[in-house]
Amino acid sequence: MEKRFVYADNAATTKVSKAALEAALPYFTEIYGNASSIYSLGMNSARAVMKARQQVANAINAKSGEIYFTSGGSEADNWAIKSAAEVQAKKGKKHIITSNFEHHAVLHTVDHLAKNGFEVTYIPVDEFGLVNPEDVKNAIREDTALVTIMFANNEIGTIQPIKEIGAICRERKVWFHTDAVQAIGNVEIDVSDMNIDMLSLSGHKIHAPKGVGALFVRTGIGLPNLIHGGAQERTKRAGTENVPSIVALGVAMEEACRDIAGKQAKISVMRDKLIENLLKIKETRLNGDAKKRLCGNVNISFRGIEGESLLLSLDLEGICASSGSACTSGSLDPSHVLLAIGLPHATAHGSLRLTINEDTTEEDVDYIIEKVNTVVAKLRAMSPLWERICKTEGISD
Ligand SMILES: *Cc1c(COP(=O)(O)O)cnc(C)c1O
């Protein structure tokens, strides 16, 4: 097969869409006014920000006054969790519930609070990476300040029963935050129907630029300031708005949420073809739930192989993929997500994440299948670990 370039790492970041880029461009050069200025050049910027806020709100059935622009998903997660902690601590509530396989933007924030007088309950996920809503229900206490559970996992793509968890939190009058960075545009989200009080999203995972995101905060939740200074973001987050990126985020949200069902139908066929064919390679396993998973997520472990070598070899073939998550590569620890679903360290190390999207073609899929097959065979042929596995378990290689 002729060499191709295949980008299969859309959970790490995405290409900015043509529509988002074109909408943003004039705000760099022609309409460069400060959105806080009162002359019309500034007012035009302010109007553009207002429109984007409405676009983001519409995509998740929120009100525009409930959307706060941020520098991305990490900031939104930090803001939501630290705010809830600050507000609730004043009422004597210092207990937080989360899962053990959240993104580090959530886990490290919660860890920080745990070092500062908060008590944290980490709900374990099952072998497929699912949170049981009953576990959340049982963990809620009189002093629970917040429940924060991610909508869809960035590594193994599991989609959590968010509506059920939301209903439990609402009934028990506990604030509910969800990191929906990976779910936006891949799953229908209705913050009202799902009883979500706070939701984080990020631009660069949905074809907007890096460095822009948003936090939804339900009316009535008194959100403390993140950055003190000017009156931007209704005085909550000071600093002159990143107008071009905000405009791009609005357009990207509209595009991402326009035809979710159609996108799911198209992409999941390619995902399932990848899964089916890659699992034909011996001593492999699918990580995450086969059904309750993001339409573009494939995560497979190959025994006897080191994930980093697999990635480097695939890169030489023109394929961009990931092992665990971009944040954990470069460290020797296996991904906390794969350990949370019960994988042994060695198996977790040999995992491959492919995240495809609407730009992926059938030819790309066939190319990936062919190259993963040849690369895995080549690496196993050189692997002392694989040799040992074959010998001790009687696998013919
Ligand atoms: C990428 C990601 C984030 C971080 O978003 P940034 O905009 O890169 O800060 C947070 N949570 C999840 C689930 C993500 O995939």
mmCIF file of C-alpha atoms and ligand atoms in Angstrom:
data_model
loop_
_atom_site.group_PDB
_atom_site.id
_atom_site.type_symbol
_atom_site.label_atom_id
_atom_site.label_comp_id
_atom_site.label_asym_id
_atom_site.label_seq_id
_atom_site.Cartn_x
_atom_site.Cartn_y
_atom_site.Cartn_z
ATOM 1 C CA MET A 1 0.000 0.000 0.000
ATOM 2 C CA GLU A 2 1.304 3.438 -0.908
ATOM 3 C CA LYS A 3 2.523 5.530 2.024
ATOM 4 C CA ARG A 4 -0.082 7.903 3.452
ATOM 5 C CA PHE A 5 -0.340 10.466 6.195
ATOM 6 C CA VAL A 6 -3.069 9.414 8.618
ATOM 7 C CA TYR A 7 -3.949 11.555 11.597
ATOM 8 C CA ALA A 8 -5.579 9.257 14.153
ATOM 9 C CA ASP A 9 -5.040 11.294 17.309
ATOM 10 C CA ASN A 10 -8.102 13.526 17.412
ATOM 11 C CA ALA A 11 -8.516 13.030 21.153
ATOM 12 C CA ALA A 12 -5.188 14.849 21.588
ATOM 13 C CA THR A 13 -6.125 17.738 19.336
ATOM 14 C CA THR A 14 -7.894 18.451 16.045
ATOM 15 C CA LYS A 15 -7.315 20.511 12.938
ATOM 16 C CA VAL A 16 -9.052 23.907 12.969
ATOM 17 C CA SER A 17 -12.046 23.772 10.625
ATOM 18 C CA LYS A 18 -12.218 25.980 7.571
ATOM 19 C CA ALA A 19 -15.409 27.680 8.782
ATOM 20 C CA ALA A 20 -13.976 28.360 12.249
ATOM 21 C CA LEU A 21 -10.763 29.788 10.803
ATOM 22 C CA GLU A 22 -12.554 31.989 8.274
ATOM 23 C CA ALA A 23 -14.897 33.347 10.920
ATOM 24 C CA ALA A 24 -11.952 34.186 13.188
ATOM 25 C CA LEU A 25 -9.615 35.834 10.662
ATOM 26 C CA PRO A 26 -11.238 39.304 10.433
ATOM 27 C CA TYR A 27 -10.959 39.660 14.210
ATOM 28 C CA PHE A 28 -7.160 39.630 13.939
ATOM 29 C CA THR A 29 -6.873 42.362 11.350
ATOM 30 C CA GLU A 30 -9.986 44.392 10.499
ATOM 31 C CA ILE A 31 -12.202 44.089 13.562
ATOM 32 C CA TYR A 32 -9.445 44.280 16.163
ATOM 33 C CA GLY A 33 -11.203 46.549 18.673
ATOM 34 C CA ASN A 34 -11.213 45.796 22.376
ATOM 35 C CA ALA A 35 -14.606 44.320 23.239
ATOM 36 C CA SER A 36 -14.779 46.663 26.245
ATOM 37 C CA SER A 37 -14.430 49.861 24.170
ATOM 38 C CA ILE A 38 -17.533 51.886 23.454
ATOM 39 C CA TYR A 39 -16.822 52.972 19.846
ATOM 40 C CA SER A 40 -18.220 50.812 17.097
ATOM 41 C CA LEU A 41 -14.973 48.941 16.325
ATOM 42 C CA GLY A 42 -15.003 47.672 19.917
ATOM 43 C CA MET A 43 -18.739 47.064 19.879
ATOM 44 C CA ASN A 44 -18.284 44.835 16.843
ATOM 45 C CA SER A 45 -15.886 42.666 18.823
ATOM 46 C CA ALA A 46 -18.293 42.622 21.769
ATOM 47 C CA ARG A 47 -21.122 41.553 19.459
ATOM 48 C CA ALA A 48 -18.988 38.737 18.065
ATOM 49 C CA VAL A 49 -18.253 37.463 21.578
ATOM 50 C CA MET A 50 -21.960 37.683 22.410
ATOM 51 C CA LYS A 51 -22.851 35.659 19.331
ATOM 52 C CA ALA A 52 -20.263 32.984 20.158
ATOM 53 C CA ARG A 53 -21.581 32.747 23.707
ATOM 54 C CA GLN A 54 -25.043 32.090 22.315
ATOM 55 C CA GLN A 55 -23.704 29.470 19.886
ATOM 56 C CA VAL A 56 -21.963 27.606 22.703
ATOM 57 C CA ALA A 57 -25.074 27.825 24.894
ATOM 58 C CA ASN A 58 -27.384 26.569 22.133
ATOM 59 C CA ALA A 59 -25.239 23.499 21.516
ATOM 60 C CA ILE A 60 -25.800 22.218 25.083
ATOM 61 C CA ASN A 61 -29.246 23.741 25.767
ATOM 62 C CA ALA A 62 -27.917 26.350 28.196
ATOM 63 C CA LYS A 63 -28.538 30.110 28.411
ATOM 64 C CA SER A 64 -25.854 32.423 27.075
ATOM 65 C CA GLY A 65 -25.534 34.018 30.533
ATOM 66 C CA GLU A 66 -24.403 30.641 31.851
ATOM 67 C CA ILE A 67 -21.346 30.405 29.566
ATOM 68 C CA TYR A 68 -17.917 31.700 30.632
ATOM 69 C CA PHE A 69 -15.040 31.635 28.156
ATOM 70 C CA THR A 70 -11.749 30.239 29.422
ATOM 71 C CA SER A 71 -8.321 29.346 28.034
ATOM 72 C CA GLY A 72 -9.397 25.725 27.583
ATOM 73 C CA GLY A 73 -10.607 22.561 29.244
ATOM 74 C CA SER A 74 -8.015 22.481 32.023
ATOM 75 C CA GLU A 75 -8.886 25.989 33.149
ATOM 76 C CA ALA A 76 -12.602 25.217 33.061
ATOM 77 C CA ASP A 77 -12.082 22.089 35.188
ATOM 78 C CA ASN A 78 -9.921 23.977 37.691
ATOM 79 C CA TRP A 79 -12.349 26.876 37.896
ATOM 80 C CA ALA A 80 -15.404 24.664 38.409
ATOM 81 C CA ILE A 81 -13.876 22.418 41.066
ATOM 82 C CA LYS A 82 -12.032 25.093 43.031
ATOM 83 C CA SER A 83 -15.105 27.347 42.938
ATOM 84 C CA ALA A 84 -17.387 24.648 44.258
ATOM 85 C CA ALA A 85 -14.849 23.898 46.978
ATOM 86 C CA GLU A 86 -14.578 27.554 47.982
ATOM 87 C CA VAL A 87 -18.316 28.214 48.057
ATOM 88 C CA GLN A 88 -19.284 24.969 49.763
ATOM 89 C CA ALA A 89 -16.512 25.044 52.363
ATOM 90 C CA LYS A 90 -18.172 28.159 53.768
ATOM 91 C CA LYS A 91 -21.226 25.995 54.442
ATOM 92 C CA GLY A 92 -19.068 23.359 56.123
ATOM 93 C CA LYS A 93 -19.122 21.025 53.112
ATOM 94 C CA LYS A 94 -15.667 19.669 52.437
ATOM 95 C CA HIS A 95 -16.243 16.326 50.737
ATOM 96 C CA ILE A 96 -15.751 15.754 46.984
ATOM 97 C CA ILE A 97 -16.742 12.739 44.910
ATOM 98 C CA THR A 98 -14.953 11.906 41.668
ATOM 99 C CA SER A 99 -13.856 8.801 39.757
ATOM 100 C CA ASN A 100 -10.407 7.235 39.722
ATOM 101 C CA PHE A 101 -9.925 7.675 35.982
ATOM 102 C CA GLU A 102 -10.610 11.365 35.350
ATOM 103 C CA HIS A 103 -8.398 13.585 33.211
ATOM 104 C CA HIS A 104 -5.463 14.998 35.170
ATOM 105 C CA ALA A 105 -7.029 18.465 35.011
ATOM 106 C CA VAL A 106 -9.661 17.072 37.380
ATOM 107 C CA LEU A 107 -7.619 14.532 39.336
ATOM 108 C CA HIS A 108 -4.740 16.852 40.149
ATOM 109 C CA THR A 109 -7.128 19.648 41.129
ATOM 110 C CA VAL A 110 -8.969 17.318 43.470
ATOM 111 C CA ASP A 111 -5.635 16.007 44.831
ATOM 112 C CA HIS A 112 -4.651 19.597 45.555
ATOM 113 C CA LEU A 113 -7.875 20.114 47.517
ATOM 114 C CA ALA A 114 -7.276 16.840 49.366
ATOM 115 C CA LYS A 115 -3.985 18.284 50.599
ATOM 116 C CA ASN A 116 -5.866 21.344 51.793
ATOM 117 C CA GLY A 117 -8.494 19.984 54.107
ATOM 118 C CA PHE A 118 -10.960 18.331 51.719
ATOM 119 C CA GLU A 119 -11.909 14.701 51.841
ATOM 120 C CA VAL A 120 -12.170 12.937 48.490
ATOM 121 C CA THR A 121 -14.022 9.751 47.540
ATOM 122 C CA TYR A 122 -12.670 8.186 44.339
ATOM 123 C CA ILE A 123 -15.376 5.995 42.797
ATOM 124 C CA PRO A 124 -13.735 3.013 41.101
ATOM 125 C CA VAL A 125 -14.742 2.206 37.525
ATOM 126 C CA ASP A 126 -15.493 -1.360 36.440
ATOM 127 C CA GLU A 127 -13.395 -3.383 33.979
ATOM 128 C CA PHE A 128 -15.037 -1.575 31.061
ATOM 129 C CA GLY A 129 -14.392 1.857 32.526
ATOM 130 C CA LEU A 130 -17.924 2.580 33.674
ATOM 131 C CA VAL A 131 -19.018 4.356 36.831
ATOM 132 C CA ASN A 132 -21.995 2.763 38.571
ATOM 133 C CA PRO A 133 -24.487 5.533 39.503
ATOM 134 C CA GLU A 134 -25.421 3.546 42.621
ATOM 135 C CA ASP A 135 -21.834 3.978 43.854
ATOM 136 C CA VAL A 136 -22.195 7.733 43.471
ATOM 137 C CA LYS A 137 -25.490 7.635 45.334
ATOM 138 C CA ASN A 138 -23.957 5.656 48.196
ATOM 139 C CA ALA A 139 -20.954 7.972 48.430
ATOM 140 C CA ILE A 140 -23.002 11.166 48.863
ATOM 141 C CA ARG A 141 -22.912 12.572 52.396
ATOM 142 C CA GLU A 142 -24.389 15.541 54.253
ATOM 143 C CA ASP A 143 -21.123 17.407 53.709
ATOM 144 C CA THR A 144 -20.631 16.557 50.008
ATOM 145 C CA ALA A 145 -19.683 19.732 48.184
ATOM 146 C CA LEU A 146 -19.435 18.422 44.630
ATOM 147 C CA VAL A 147 -19.646 15.395 42.389
ATOM 148 C CA THR A 148 -17.331 15.602 39.367
ATOM 149 C CA ILE A 149 -17.451 12.740 36.858
ATOM 150 C CA MET A 150 -16.227 13.018 33.273
ATOM 151 C CA PHE A 151 -18.734 12.614 30.444
ATOM 152 C CA ALA A 152 -16.488 10.511 28.193
ATOM 153 C CA ASN A 153 -12.992 9.250 28.835
ATOM 154 C CA ASN A 154 -10.173 10.608 26.678
ATOM 155 C CA GLU A 155 -8.194 7.364 26.612
ATOM 156 C CA ILE A 156 -10.671 4.525 26.327
ATOM 157 C CA GLY A 157 -13.702 6.497 25.153
ATOM 158 C CA THR A 158 -16.223 5.161 27.688
ATOM 159 C CA ILE A 159 -19.368 7.253 27.929
ATOM 160 C CA GLN A 160 -20.663 7.512 31.486
ATOM 161 C CA PRO A 161 -24.322 7.345 32.595
ATOM 162 C CA ILE A 162 -24.312 11.110 33.082
ATOM 163 C CA LYS A 163 -28.074 11.558 33.064
ATOM 164 C CA GLU A 164 -28.492 8.993 35.866
ATOM 165 C CA ILE A 165 -25.712 10.567 37.923
ATOM 166 C CA GLY A 166 -27.193 14.031 37.309
ATOM 167 C CA ALA A 167 -30.601 12.878 38.533
ATOM 168 C CA ILE A 168 -29.078 11.468 41.727
ATOM 169 C CA CYS A 169 -27.148 14.669 42.430
ATOM 170 C CA ARG A 170 -30.209 16.819 41.810
ATOM 171 C CA GLU A 171 -32.331 14.705 44.126
ATOM 172 C CA ARG A 172 -29.708 14.938 46.858
ATOM 173 C CA LYS A 173 -29.120 18.652 46.105
ATOM 174 C CA VAL A 174 -25.407 18.166 45.417
ATOM 175 C CA TRP A 175 -23.650 20.165 42.710
ATOM 176 C CA PHE A 176 -22.672 18.125 39.679
ATOM 177 C CA HIS A 177 -19.774 19.010 37.376
ATOM 178 C CA THR A 178 -18.758 17.053 34.285
ATOM 179 C CA ASP A 179 -15.679 17.323 32.094
ATOM 180 C CA ALA A 180 -17.314 17.015 28.675
ATOM 181 C CA VAL A 181 -14.228 17.896 26.630
ATOM 182 C CA GLN A 182 -14.281 14.582 24.742
ATOM 183 C CA ALA A 183 -18.044 14.228 24.602
ATOM 184 C CA ILE A 184 -18.893 17.538 22.913
ATOM 185 C CA GLY A 185 -19.901 16.927 19.318
ATOM 186 C CA ASN A 186 -19.827 13.143 19.772
ATOM 187 C CA VAL A 187 -22.744 12.715 22.164
ATOM 188 C CA GLU A 188 -25.986 14.707 22.454
ATOM 189 C CA ILE A 189 -25.694 16.906 25.543
ATOM 190 C CA ASP A 190 -28.564 18.722 27.216
ATOM 191 C CA VAL A 191 -27.479 20.279 30.514
ATOM 192 C CA SER A 192 -31.068 20.828 31.541
ATOM 193 C CA ASP A 193 -32.364 17.332 30.834
ATOM 194 C CA MET A 194 -29.210 15.779 32.323
ATOM 195 C CA ASN A 195 -29.225 17.944 35.480
ATOM 196 C CA ILE A 196 -25.661 19.111 34.908
ATOM 197 C CA ASP A 197 -24.711 22.136 37.048
ATOM 198 C CA MET A 198 -21.272 22.788 35.575
ATOM 199 C CA LEU A 199 -19.680 21.535 32.365
ATOM 200 C CA SER A 200 -16.196 22.010 30.904
ATOM 201 C CA LEU A 201 -15.398 22.064 27.206
ATOM 202 C CA SER A 202 -12.356 22.802 25.081
ATOM 203 C CA GLY A 203 -12.002 24.337 21.631
ATOM 204 C CA HIS A 204 -9.077 22.402 20.231
ATOM 205 C CA LYS A 205 -10.799 19.029 20.618
ATOM 206 C CA ILE A 206 -13.620 20.162 18.313
ATOM 207 C CA HIS A 207 -11.822 21.967 15.465
ATOM 208 C CA ALA A 208 -11.409 25.377 17.139
ATOM 209 C CA PRO A 209 -7.933 26.699 18.043
ATOM 210 C CA LYS A 210 -5.882 25.673 21.072
ATOM 211 C CA GLY A 211 -6.114 27.948 24.098
ATOM 212 C CA VAL A 212 -9.849 28.567 24.183
ATOM 213 C CA GLY A 213 -12.643 26.754 25.981
ATOM 214 C CA ALA A 214 -15.682 27.399 28.112
ATOM 215 C CA LEU A 215 -17.311 26.606 31.397
ATOM 216 C CA PHE A 216 -21.071 26.308 31.727
ATOM 217 C CA VAL A 217 -22.324 27.287 35.172
ATOM 218 C CA ARG A 218 -26.011 26.967 35.965
ATOM 219 C CA THR A 219 -27.776 30.173 37.027
ATOM 220 C CA GLY A 220 -27.953 30.328 40.798
ATOM 221 C CA ILE A 221 -24.532 28.867 41.464
ATOM 222 C CA GLY A 222 -22.510 31.799 42.777
ATOM 223 C CA LEU A 223 -19.274 31.353 40.877
ATOM 224 C CA PRO A 224 -16.264 33.033 42.525
ATOM 225 C CA ASN A 225 -13.794 35.050 40.448
ATOM 226 C CA LEU A 226 -11.036 33.185 38.669
ATOM 227 C CA ILE A 227 -8.927 36.184 37.666
ATOM 228 C CA HIS A 228 -9.361 39.551 39.380
ATOM 229 C CA GLY A 229 -9.111 42.729 37.341
ATOM 230 C CA GLY A 230 -11.388 44.073 34.625
ATOM 231 C CA ALA A 231 -15.079 43.360 34.166
ATOM 232 C CA GLN A 232 -14.761 40.732 31.413
ATOM 233 C CA GLU A 233 -16.861 37.554 31.603
ATOM 234 C CA ARG A 234 -19.372 39.345 33.822
ATOM 235 C CA THR A 235 -16.527 40.333 36.217
ATOM 236 C CA LYS A 236 -15.635 36.686 36.879
ATOM 237 C CA ARG A 237 -12.570 36.318 34.671
ATOM 238 C CA ALA A 238 -10.648 39.493 34.003
ATOM 239 C CA GLY A 239 -8.496 40.015 30.934
ATOM 240 C CA THR A 240 -9.170 41.269 27.415
ATOM 241 C CA GLU A 241 -11.114 38.620 25.519
ATOM 242 C CA ASN A 242 -9.387 36.351 22.996
ATOM 243 C CA VAL A 243 -11.936 37.457 20.398
ATOM 244 C CA PRO A 244 -10.736 35.517 17.310
ATOM 245 C CA SER A 245 -10.529 32.217 19.208
ATOM 246 C CA ILE A 246 -13.862 32.799 20.917
ATOM 247 C CA VAL A 247 -15.474 33.452 17.522
ATOM 248 C CA ALA A 248 -13.913 30.240 16.195
ATOM 249 C CA LEU A 249 -15.156 28.298 19.227
ATOM 250 C CA GLY A 250 -18.720 29.478 18.616
ATOM 251 C CA VAL A 251 -18.617 28.342 14.992
ATOM 252 C CA ALA A 252 -16.912 25.051 15.893
ATOM 253 C CA MET A 253 -19.550 24.278 18.533
ATOM 254 C CA GLU A 254 -22.317 24.896 16.029
ATOM 255 C CA GLU A 255 -20.618 22.659 13.461
ATOM 256 C CA ALA A 256 -19.764 19.922 15.980
ATOM 257 C CA CYS A 257 -23.295 19.641 17.318
ATOM 258 C CA ARG A 258 -25.197 20.027 14.033
ATOM 259 C CA ASP A 259 -25.546 16.349 13.066
ATOM 260 C CA ILE A 260 -24.233 14.219 15.891
ATOM 261 C CA ALA A 261 -26.314 11.172 14.949
ATOM 262 C CA GLY A 262 -25.082 11.253 11.357
ATOM 263 C CA LYS A 263 -21.488 11.610 12.493
ATOM 264 C CA GLN A 264 -21.847 8.754 14.993
ATOM 265 C CA ALA A 265 -23.294 6.480 12.297
ATOM 266 C CA LYS A 266 -20.508 7.227 9.825
ATOM 267 C CA ILE A 267 -17.532 7.138 12.187
ATOM 268 C CA SER A 268 -18.580 4.158 14.310
ATOM 269 C CA VAL A 269 -18.599 1.907 11.240
ATOM 270 C CA MET A 270 -14.911 2.713 10.676
ATOM 271 C CA ARG A 271 -14.175 2.394 14.391
ATOM 272 C CA ASP A 272 -15.738 -1.054 14.506
ATOM 273 C CA LYS A 273 -13.853 -2.154 11.409
ATOM 274 C CA LEU A 274 -10.595 -1.104 13.080
ATOM 275 C CA ILE A 275 -11.493 -2.890 16.312
ATOM 276 C CA GLU A 276 -12.631 -6.068 14.597
ATOM 277 C CA ASN A 277 -9.533 -6.321 12.449
ATOM 278 C CA LEU A 278 -6.962 -5.327 15.053
ATOM 279 C CA LEU A 279 -8.387 -7.844 17.523
ATOM 280 C CA LYS A 280 -7.577 -10.549 14.963
ATOM 281 C CA ILE A 281 -3.944 -10.048 15.938
ATOM 282 C CA LYS A 282 -3.255 -12.593 18.678
ATOM 283 C CA GLU A 283 -2.933 -11.648 22.365
ATOM 284 C CA THR A 284 -4.772 -8.357 22.068
ATOM 285 C CA ARG A 285 -7.661 -6.875 24.008
ATOM 286 C CA LEU A 286 -10.056 -4.004 23.582
ATOM 287 C CA ASN A 287 -9.932 -1.462 26.399
ATOM 288 C CA GLY A 288 -13.210 0.189 27.330
ATOM 289 C CA ASP A 289 -16.801 -0.757 26.655
ATOM 290 C CA ALA A 290 -17.604 -2.048 23.162
ATOM 291 C CA LYS A 291 -20.956 -0.199 22.965
ATOM 292 C CA LYS A 292 -20.869 2.722 25.397
ATOM 293 C CA ARG A 293 -17.854 4.311 23.744
ATOM 294 C CA LEU A 294 -17.097 7.401 21.683
ATOM 295 C CA CYS A 295 -17.725 6.804 17.995
ATOM 296 C CA GLY A 296 -14.103 7.592 17.096
ATOM 297 C CA ASN A 297 -12.218 5.832 19.887
ATOM 298 C CA VAL A 298 -10.203 2.626 19.492
ATOM 299 C CA ASN A 299 -7.956 1.491 22.352
ATOM 300 C CA ILE A 300 -6.233 -1.861 22.109
ATOM 301 C CA SER A 301 -3.490 -3.510 24.143
ATOM 302 C CA PHE A 302 -0.917 -5.732 22.444
ATOM 303 C CA ARG A 303 0.893 -8.080 24.794
ATOM 304 C CA GLY A 304 4.655 -8.265 24.500
ATOM 305 C CA ILE A 305 4.978 -4.804 22.997
ATOM 306 C CA GLU A 306 6.020 -1.452 24.319
ATOM 307 C CA GLY A 307 3.591 1.340 23.421
ATOM 308 C CA GLU A 308 6.256 3.933 22.711
ATOM 309 C CA SER A 309 8.023 1.688 20.183
ATOM 310 C CA LEU A 310 4.702 1.039 18.513
ATOM 311 C CA LEU A 311 4.034 4.774 18.205
ATOM 312 C CA LEU A 312 7.478 5.521 16.801
ATOM 313 C CA SER A 313 7.181 2.731 14.247
ATOM 314 C CA LEU A 314 3.729 3.901 13.209
ATOM 315 C CA ASP A 315 5.040 7.454 12.892
ATOM 316 C CA LEU A 316 7.599 6.199 10.366
ATOM 317 C CA GLU A 317 4.643 4.855 8.377
ATOM 318 C CA GLY A 318 2.914 8.249 8.531
ATOM 319 C CA ILE A 319 0.383 7.367 11.225
ATOM 320 C CA CYS A 320 -0.158 9.679 14.216
ATOM 321 C CA ALA A 321 -1.557 7.760 17.178
ATOM 322 C CA SER A 322 -1.205 7.705 20.920
ATOM 323 C CA SER A 323 -0.389 5.325 23.704
ATOM 324 C CA GLY A 324 -2.468 6.024 26.783
ATOM 325 C CA SER A 325 -2.630 9.789 26.655
ATOM 326 C CA ALA A 326 -0.289 12.503 25.419
ATOM 327 C CA CYS A 327 0.130 13.737 28.971
ATOM 328 C CA THR A 328 1.419 10.409 30.246
ATOM 329 C CA SER A 329 3.805 9.718 27.376
ATOM 330 C CA GLY A 330 7.239 10.810 28.388
ATOM 331 C CA SER A 331 6.703 9.286 31.788
ATOM 332 C CA LEU A 332 7.383 5.663 32.607
ATOM 333 C CA ASP A 333 4.199 5.214 34.612
ATOM 334 C CA PRO A 334 1.486 3.408 32.725
ATOM 335 C CA SER A 335 -1.722 5.321 32.193
ATOM 336 C CA HIS A 336 -3.836 5.676 35.351
ATOM 337 C CA VAL A 337 -6.926 5.022 33.215
ATOM 338 C CA LEU A 338 -5.706 1.622 32.044
ATOM 339 C CA LEU A 339 -4.669 0.693 35.576
ATOM 340 C CA ALA A 340 -8.103 1.809 36.821
ATOM 341 C CA ILE A 341 -9.827 -0.756 34.574
ATOM 342 C CA GLY A 342 -7.566 -3.426 36.028
ATOM 343 C CA LEU A 343 -4.893 -3.913 33.374
ATOM 344 C CA PRO A 344 -1.546 -5.291 34.550
ATOM 345 C CA HIS A 345 1.308 -2.783 34.134
ATOM 346 C CA ALA A 346 2.900 -4.644 31.223
ATOM 347 C CA THR A 347 -0.351 -4.837 29.252
ATOM 348 C CA ALA A 348 -1.109 -1.176 29.942
ATOM 349 C CA HIS A 349 2.307 -0.272 28.534
ATOM 350 C CA GLY A 350 1.513 -1.994 25.245
ATOM 351 C CA SER A 351 -1.625 -0.059 24.421
ATOM 352 C CA LEU A 352 -2.509 1.910 21.324
ATOM 353 C CA ARG A 353 -5.141 4.640 21.086
ATOM 354 C CA LEU A 354 -6.473 5.569 17.670
ATOM 355 C CA THR A 355 -8.985 8.415 17.571
ATOM 356 C CA ILE A 356 -10.568 8.950 14.197
ATOM 357 C CA ASN A 357 -13.111 11.533 13.091
ATOM 358 C CA GLU A 358 -15.307 12.675 10.209
ATOM 359 C CA ASP A 359 -12.238 13.369 8.034
ATOM 360 C CA THR A 360 -11.022 9.763 8.299
ATOM 361 C CA THR A 361 -11.529 7.687 5.134
ATOM 362 C CA GLU A 362 -11.973 3.978 4.406
ATOM 363 C CA GLU A 363 -8.510 4.033 2.827
ATOM 364 C CA ASP A 364 -7.061 5.447 6.040
ATOM 365 C CA VAL A 365 -8.682 2.638 8.008
ATOM 366 C CA ASP A 366 -7.308 -0.057 5.679
ATOM 367 C CA TYR A 367 -3.880 1.555 5.830
ATOM 368 C CA ILE A 368 -3.895 1.595 9.648
ATOM 369 C CA ILE A 369 -4.929 -2.077 9.805
ATOM 370 C CA GLU A 370 -2.161 -3.105 7.427
ATOM 371 C CA LYS A 371 0.558 -1.076 9.132
ATOM 372 C CA VAL A 372 -0.364 -2.028 12.687
ATOM 373 C CA ASN A 373 -0.217 -5.685 11.621
ATOM 374 C CA THR A 374 3.260 -5.388 10.137
ATOM 375 C CA VAL A 375 4.626 -3.195 12.918
ATOM 376 C CA VAL A 376 3.297 -5.443 15.698
ATOM 377 C CA ALA A 377 4.772 -8.517 14.000
ATOM 378 C CA LYS A 378 8.130 -6.776 13.605
ATOM 379 C CA LEU A 379 8.267 -5.535 17.204
ATOM 380 C CA ARG A 380 7.197 -8.870 18.662
ATOM 381 C CA ALA A 381 9.877 -10.642 16.637
ATOM 382 C CA MET A 382 12.458 -8.494 18.463
ATOM 383 C CA SER A 383 10.805 -8.568 21.882
ATOM 384 C CA PRO A 384 12.297 -10.714 24.675
ATOM 385 C CA LEU A 385 9.061 -10.128 26.599
ATOM 386 C CA TRP A 386 6.972 -11.587 23.766
ATOM 387 C CA GLU A 387 9.330 -14.554 23.512
ATOM 388 C CA ARG A 388 8.887 -15.210 27.219
ATOM 389 C CA ILE A 389 5.076 -14.929 26.984
ATOM 390 C CA CYS A 390 5.034 -17.411 24.094
ATOM 391 C CA LYS A 391 7.288 -19.848 25.893
ATOM 392 C CA THR A 392 5.585 -19.777 29.303
ATOM 393 C CA GLU A 393 2.050 -19.809 27.923
ATOM 394 C CA GLY A 394 2.638 -22.121 24.991
ATOM 395 C CA ILE A 395 1.584 -19.580 22.358
ATOM 396 C CA SER A 396 2.905 -20.357 18.882
ATOM 397 C CA ASP A 397 4.186 -17.194 17.301
HETATM 398 C C1 LIG B 1 -7.928 17.652 26.421
HETATM 399 C C2 LIG B 1 -8.713 17.421 27.640
HETATM 400 C C3 LIG B 1 -8.721 18.358 28.687
HETATM 401 C C4 LIG B 1 -7.843 19.590 28.671
HETATM 402 O O1 LIG B 1 -8.284 20.545 27.762
HETATM 403 P P1 LIG B 1 -7.240 21.712 27.330
HETATM 404 O O2 LIG B 1 -8.073 22.639 26.513
HETATM 405 O O3 LIG B 1 -6.169 21.037 26.542
HETATM 406 O O4 LIG B 1 -6.758 22.336 28.583
HETATM 407 C C5 LIG B 1 -9.507 18.110 29.788
HETATM 408 N N1 LIG B 1 -10.267 17.008 29.863
HETATM 409 C C6 LIG B 1 -10.296 16.080 28.873
HETATM 410 C C7 LIG B 1 -11.181 14.899 29.018
HETATM 411 C C8 LIG B 1 -9.519 16.264 27.741
HETATM 412 O O5 LIG B 1 -9.543 15.332 26.786
#
